[in-house]
């Protein structure tokens, strides 16, 4: 075997050995979320500390997007998303160092109430109508909780909704909660044209588009499915705060 052939084979083997790692590294479909609620008399201090913290310590896979929660039971809170990232990168993340933790505790956490929540979610491409990284400044999050044992039926419901969204031009990113409390799907409508997408007449009525996409009488079945398969659902509006997010 010639030296040239040996090097050629070695190079091919190296490439093959790197393929699994490359595929894993590219699978960045995980986001973590943290909801916090500042003390009413410390909002300015909180926002100043949060912005400085995000822009100094949160880059790369740990990039932050910060939203102000405008409506629903968490109105007045702040929704922080980190990622997208892979589970492998989350393994290696750690606490981002002592300086990071001290800065959070001194300049952010000190201005918060005791109320907070956190979780992980995995983006599901096959149920979504917009790419994971195609973000918008105004979003609606619908929180959907399947009844116990009805998760598969809820996925089927979302698949039929996806056909409807596609027909109507609605851009929705779908996530499944992971080790974060009750089983949950979050349907995140990303308004590319802003809140005017919610206005009457902007799109055809939901029932009309749903039945065109799924067949005559399907809307009545959809309403029955909601009653039969969902334990709970609620929604909220959130507005992006670029000034508080990673740069």
GROMACS .gro file of C-alpha atoms in nm:
model
  247
    1UNK     CA    1   0.000   0.000   0.000
    2UNK     CA    2   0.143   0.336  -0.101
    3UNK     CA    3   0.198   0.612   0.152
    4UNK     CA    4  -0.048   0.831  -0.040
    5UNK     CA    5  -0.321   0.566  -0.011
    6UNK     CA    6  -0.252   0.522   0.361
    7UNK     CA    7  -0.297   0.895   0.422
    8UNK     CA    8  -0.611   0.899   0.206
    9UNK     CA    9  -0.770   0.615   0.405
   10UNK     CA   10  -0.669   0.770   0.735
   11UNK     CA   11  -0.831   1.099   0.628
   12UNK     CA   12  -1.155   0.921   0.532
   13UNK     CA   13  -1.163   0.735   0.865
   14UNK     CA   14  -1.114   1.060   1.052
   15UNK     CA   15  -1.406   1.214   0.865
   16UNK     CA   16  -1.626   0.914   0.940
   17UNK     CA   17  -1.527   0.931   1.304
   18UNK     CA   18  -1.626   1.295   1.321
   19UNK     CA   19  -1.967   1.249   1.159
   20UNK     CA   20  -2.156   1.132   1.470
   21UNK     CA   21  -2.011   1.417   1.678
   22UNK     CA   22  -2.097   1.670   1.408
   23UNK     CA   23  -2.453   1.542   1.383
   24UNK     CA   24  -2.493   1.561   1.760
   25UNK     CA   25  -2.347   1.911   1.777
   26UNK     CA   26  -2.593   2.033   1.516
   27UNK     CA   27  -2.896   1.901   1.708
   28UNK     CA   28  -2.956   2.223   1.897
   29UNK     CA   29  -3.328   2.195   1.963
   30UNK     CA   30  -3.341   2.252   2.341
   31UNK     CA   31  -3.429   2.575   2.518
   32UNK     CA   32  -3.440   2.648   2.888
   33UNK     CA   33  -3.676   2.906   3.032
   34UNK     CA   34  -3.674   3.105   3.353
   35UNK     CA   35  -3.959   3.327   3.467
   36UNK     CA   36  -3.886   3.591   3.726
   37UNK     CA   37  -4.088   3.864   3.895
   38UNK     CA   38  -3.913   4.179   4.021
   39UNK     CA   39  -4.017   4.367   4.332
   40UNK     CA   40  -4.248   4.650   4.233
   41UNK     CA   41  -4.016   4.917   4.371
   42UNK     CA   42  -3.702   4.762   4.217
   43UNK     CA   43  -3.796   4.724   3.850
   44UNK     CA   44  -3.542   4.980   3.725
   45UNK     CA   45  -3.261   4.825   3.927
   46UNK     CA   46  -3.365   4.478   3.813
   47UNK     CA   47  -3.373   4.571   3.445
   48UNK     CA   48  -3.036   4.744   3.465
   49UNK     CA   49  -2.878   4.444   3.635
   50UNK     CA   50  -3.043   4.192   3.401
   51UNK     CA   51  -2.930   4.370   3.085
   52UNK     CA   52  -2.570   4.397   3.205
   53UNK     CA   53  -2.570   4.033   3.317
   54UNK     CA   54  -2.713   3.899   2.990
   55UNK     CA   55  -2.474   4.097   2.775
   56UNK     CA   56  -2.165   4.004   2.978
   57UNK     CA   57  -2.221   3.638   3.057
   58UNK     CA   58  -2.474   3.495   2.810
   59UNK     CA   59  -2.335   3.428   2.464
   60UNK     CA   60  -2.320   3.127   2.231
   61UNK     CA   61  -2.540   2.838   2.345
   62UNK     CA   62  -2.619   3.036   2.661
   63UNK     CA   63  -2.761   3.334   2.467
   64UNK     CA   64  -3.063   3.498   2.632
   65UNK     CA   65  -3.379   3.636   2.477
   66UNK     CA   66  -3.584   3.829   2.732
   67UNK     CA   67  -3.958   3.892   2.700
   68UNK     CA   68  -4.194   4.105   2.906
   69UNK     CA   69  -4.512   3.910   2.983
   70UNK     CA   70  -4.804   4.131   2.884
   71UNK     CA   71  -5.111   3.926   2.973
   72UNK     CA   72  -5.233   3.615   3.149
   73UNK     CA   73  -5.163   3.496   3.505
   74UNK     CA   74  -4.791   3.586   3.484
   75UNK     CA   75  -4.839   3.941   3.354
   76UNK     CA   76  -4.572   4.171   3.487
   77UNK     CA   77  -4.310   3.898   3.490
   78UNK     CA   78  -4.010   3.845   3.262
   79UNK     CA   79  -3.963   3.535   3.048
   80UNK     CA   80  -3.598   3.447   2.985
   81UNK     CA   81  -3.513   3.187   2.720
   82UNK     CA   82  -3.164   3.042   2.685
   83UNK     CA   83  -3.052   2.864   2.369
   84UNK     CA   84  -3.121   2.692   2.143
   85UNK     CA   85  -2.870   2.438   2.260
   86UNK     CA   86  -2.813   2.063   2.271
   87UNK     CA   87  -2.838   1.839   2.575
   88UNK     CA   88  -2.464   1.778   2.532
   89UNK     CA   89  -2.387   2.149   2.559
   90UNK     CA   90  -2.614   2.173   2.863
   91UNK     CA   91  -2.407   1.893   3.020
   92UNK     CA   92  -2.096   2.104   2.976
   93UNK     CA   93  -2.255   2.439   3.069
   94UNK     CA   94  -2.217   2.424   3.445
   95UNK     CA   95  -2.297   2.744   3.635
   96UNK     CA   96  -2.091   2.963   3.396
   97UNK     CA   97  -1.841   3.040   3.670
   98UNK     CA   98  -1.826   3.202   4.011
   99UNK     CA   99  -1.822   3.557   3.873
  100UNK     CA  100  -2.143   3.484   3.680
  101UNK     CA  101  -2.318   3.350   3.989
  102UNK     CA  102  -2.206   3.636   4.209
  103UNK     CA  103  -2.321   3.893   3.953
  104UNK     CA  104  -2.664   3.727   3.926
  105UNK     CA  105  -2.707   3.712   4.303
  106UNK     CA  106  -2.592   4.069   4.367
  107UNK     CA  107  -2.734   4.262   4.069
  108UNK     CA  108  -3.038   4.062   3.960
  109UNK     CA  109  -3.166   3.815   4.218
  110UNK     CA  110  -3.151   4.075   4.495
  111UNK     CA  111  -3.432   4.266   4.321
  112UNK     CA  112  -3.665   3.966   4.272
  113UNK     CA  113  -3.964   3.833   4.462
  114UNK     CA  114  -3.971   3.468   4.570
  115UNK     CA  115  -4.201   3.383   4.279
  116UNK     CA  116  -4.030   3.213   3.985
  117UNK     CA  117  -4.041   2.910   3.757
  118UNK     CA  118  -3.797   2.730   3.528
  119UNK     CA  119  -3.802   2.448   3.276
  120UNK     CA  120  -3.669   2.281   2.964
  121UNK     CA  121  -3.847   2.241   2.631
  122UNK     CA  122  -3.760   2.060   2.307
  123UNK     CA  123  -3.855   2.209   1.970
  124UNK     CA  124  -4.053   1.972   1.745
  125UNK     CA  125  -3.992   2.049   1.380
  126UNK     CA  126  -4.256   1.807   1.248
  127UNK     CA  127  -4.533   1.992   1.435
  128UNK     CA  128  -4.409   2.347   1.365
  129UNK     CA  129  -4.462   2.584   1.073
  130UNK     CA  130  -4.157   2.802   1.138
  131UNK     CA  131  -3.791   2.726   1.196
  132UNK     CA  132  -3.652   2.718   1.546
  133UNK     CA  133  -3.428   3.021   1.490
  134UNK     CA  134  -3.683   3.239   1.309
  135UNK     CA  135  -3.770   3.463   1.601
  136UNK     CA  136  -4.010   3.758   1.618
  137UNK     CA  137  -4.056   4.040   1.868
  138UNK     CA  138  -4.419   3.966   1.956
  139UNK     CA  139  -4.545   3.619   2.037
  140UNK     CA  140  -4.844   3.434   2.178
  141UNK     CA  141  -4.774   3.125   2.388
  142UNK     CA  142  -5.054   2.871   2.425
  143UNK     CA  143  -4.985   2.624   2.705
  144UNK     CA  144  -5.154   2.289   2.634
  145UNK     CA  145  -5.170   2.016   2.899
  146UNK     CA  146  -5.280   1.667   2.787
  147UNK     CA  147  -5.487   1.449   3.014
  148UNK     CA  148  -5.296   1.151   3.153
  149UNK     CA  149  -5.262   0.887   2.883
  150UNK     CA  150  -5.381   1.120   2.606
  151UNK     CA  151  -5.047   1.260   2.488
  152UNK     CA  152  -5.056   1.072   2.155
  153UNK     CA  153  -5.404   1.204   2.082
  154UNK     CA  154  -5.290   1.559   2.153
  155UNK     CA  155  -5.002   1.516   1.908
  156UNK     CA  156  -5.256   1.409   1.645
  157UNK     CA  157  -5.458   1.721   1.726
  158UNK     CA  158  -5.151   1.940   1.677
  159UNK     CA  159  -5.075   1.769   1.346
  160UNK     CA  160  -5.422   1.865   1.223
  161UNK     CA  161  -5.367   2.217   1.355
  162UNK     CA  162  -5.038   2.230   1.166
  163UNK     CA  163  -5.225   2.165   0.841
  164UNK     CA  164  -5.454   2.455   0.931
  165UNK     CA  165  -5.167   2.688   1.023
  166UNK     CA  166  -4.992   2.605   0.697
  167UNK     CA  167  -5.305   2.678   0.494
  168UNK     CA  168  -5.360   3.007   0.678
  169UNK     CA  169  -4.997   3.118   0.682
  170UNK     CA  170  -4.973   3.114   1.063
  171UNK     CA  171  -4.618   3.071   1.194
  172UNK     CA  172  -4.608   2.851   1.503
  173UNK     CA  173  -4.314   2.688   1.682
  174UNK     CA  174  -4.416   2.384   1.888
  175UNK     CA  175  -4.223   2.266   2.194
  176UNK     CA  176  -4.266   1.973   2.433
  177UNK     CA  177  -4.179   2.023   2.799
  178UNK     CA  178  -3.898   1.800   2.924
  179UNK     CA  179  -3.861   1.707   3.293
  180UNK     CA  180  -4.041   2.027   3.383
  181UNK     CA  181  -4.359   1.949   3.570
  182UNK     CA  182  -4.681   1.834   3.406
  183UNK     CA  183  -4.672   1.708   3.047
  184UNK     CA  184  -4.711   2.016   2.830
  185UNK     CA  185  -4.691   2.137   2.473
  186UNK     CA  186  -4.630   2.505   2.411
  187UNK     CA  187  -4.757   2.646   2.083
  188UNK     CA  188  -4.567   2.968   2.020
  189UNK     CA  189  -4.729   3.184   1.752
  190UNK     CA  190  -4.463   3.417   1.616
  191UNK     CA  191  -4.620   3.728   1.467
  192UNK     CA  192  -4.408   3.825   1.169
  193UNK     CA  193  -4.644   4.116   1.093
  194UNK     CA  194  -4.702   4.210   1.455
  195UNK     CA  195  -5.026   4.205   1.650
  196UNK     CA  196  -5.231   4.307   1.346
  197UNK     CA  197  -5.226   3.935   1.262
  198UNK     CA  198  -5.478   3.896   1.545
  199UNK     CA  199  -5.722   4.145   1.394
  200UNK     CA  200  -6.056   4.029   1.261
  201UNK     CA  201  -6.035   3.994   0.884
  202UNK     CA  202  -5.657   3.958   0.866
  203UNK     CA  203  -5.710   3.586   0.793
  204UNK     CA  204  -6.009   3.371   0.710
  205UNK     CA  205  -6.205   3.241   1.011
  206UNK     CA  206  -6.037   2.950   1.190
  207UNK     CA  207  -6.330   2.711   1.140
  208UNK     CA  208  -6.336   2.775   0.765
  209UNK     CA  209  -5.964   2.714   0.722
  210UNK     CA  210  -5.964   2.413   0.956
  211UNK     CA  211  -6.238   2.236   0.763
  212UNK     CA  212  -6.077   2.319   0.430
  213UNK     CA  213  -5.756   2.158   0.554
  214UNK     CA  214  -5.903   1.863   0.746
  215UNK     CA  215  -6.240   1.791   0.589
  216UNK     CA  216  -6.604   1.883   0.637
  217UNK     CA  217  -6.721   1.842   0.994
  218UNK     CA  218  -6.366   1.825   1.129
  219UNK     CA  219  -6.405   2.142   1.334
  220UNK     CA  220  -6.683   1.988   1.544
  221UNK     CA  221  -6.456   1.688   1.605
  222UNK     CA  222  -6.175   1.925   1.703
  223UNK     CA  223  -6.396   2.080   1.971
  224UNK     CA  224  -6.480   1.732   2.104
  225UNK     CA  225  -6.111   1.641   2.106
  226UNK     CA  226  -6.031   1.952   2.310
  227UNK     CA  227  -6.282   1.840   2.571
  228UNK     CA  228  -6.177   1.475   2.565
  229UNK     CA  229  -5.798   1.502   2.554
  230UNK     CA  230  -5.693   1.830   2.719
  231UNK     CA  231  -5.666   1.872   3.093
  232UNK     CA  232  -5.607   2.247   3.068
  233UNK     CA  233  -5.494   2.519   2.829
  234UNK     CA  234  -5.425   2.891   2.854
  235UNK     CA  235  -5.245   3.159   2.657
  236UNK     CA  236  -5.054   3.483   2.699
  237UNK     CA  237  -4.890   3.762   2.498
  238UNK     CA  238  -4.519   3.840   2.533
  239UNK     CA  239  -4.314   4.126   2.387
  240UNK     CA  240  -3.942   4.100   2.321
  241UNK     CA  241  -3.713   4.327   2.523
  242UNK     CA  242  -3.402   4.357   2.308
  243UNK     CA  243  -3.252   4.602   2.553
  244UNK     CA  244  -3.247   4.334   2.822
  245UNK     CA  245  -3.129   4.046   2.602
  246UNK     CA  246  -2.789   3.917   2.492
  247UNK     CA  247  -2.622   4.117   2.218
   0.00000   0.00000   0.00000
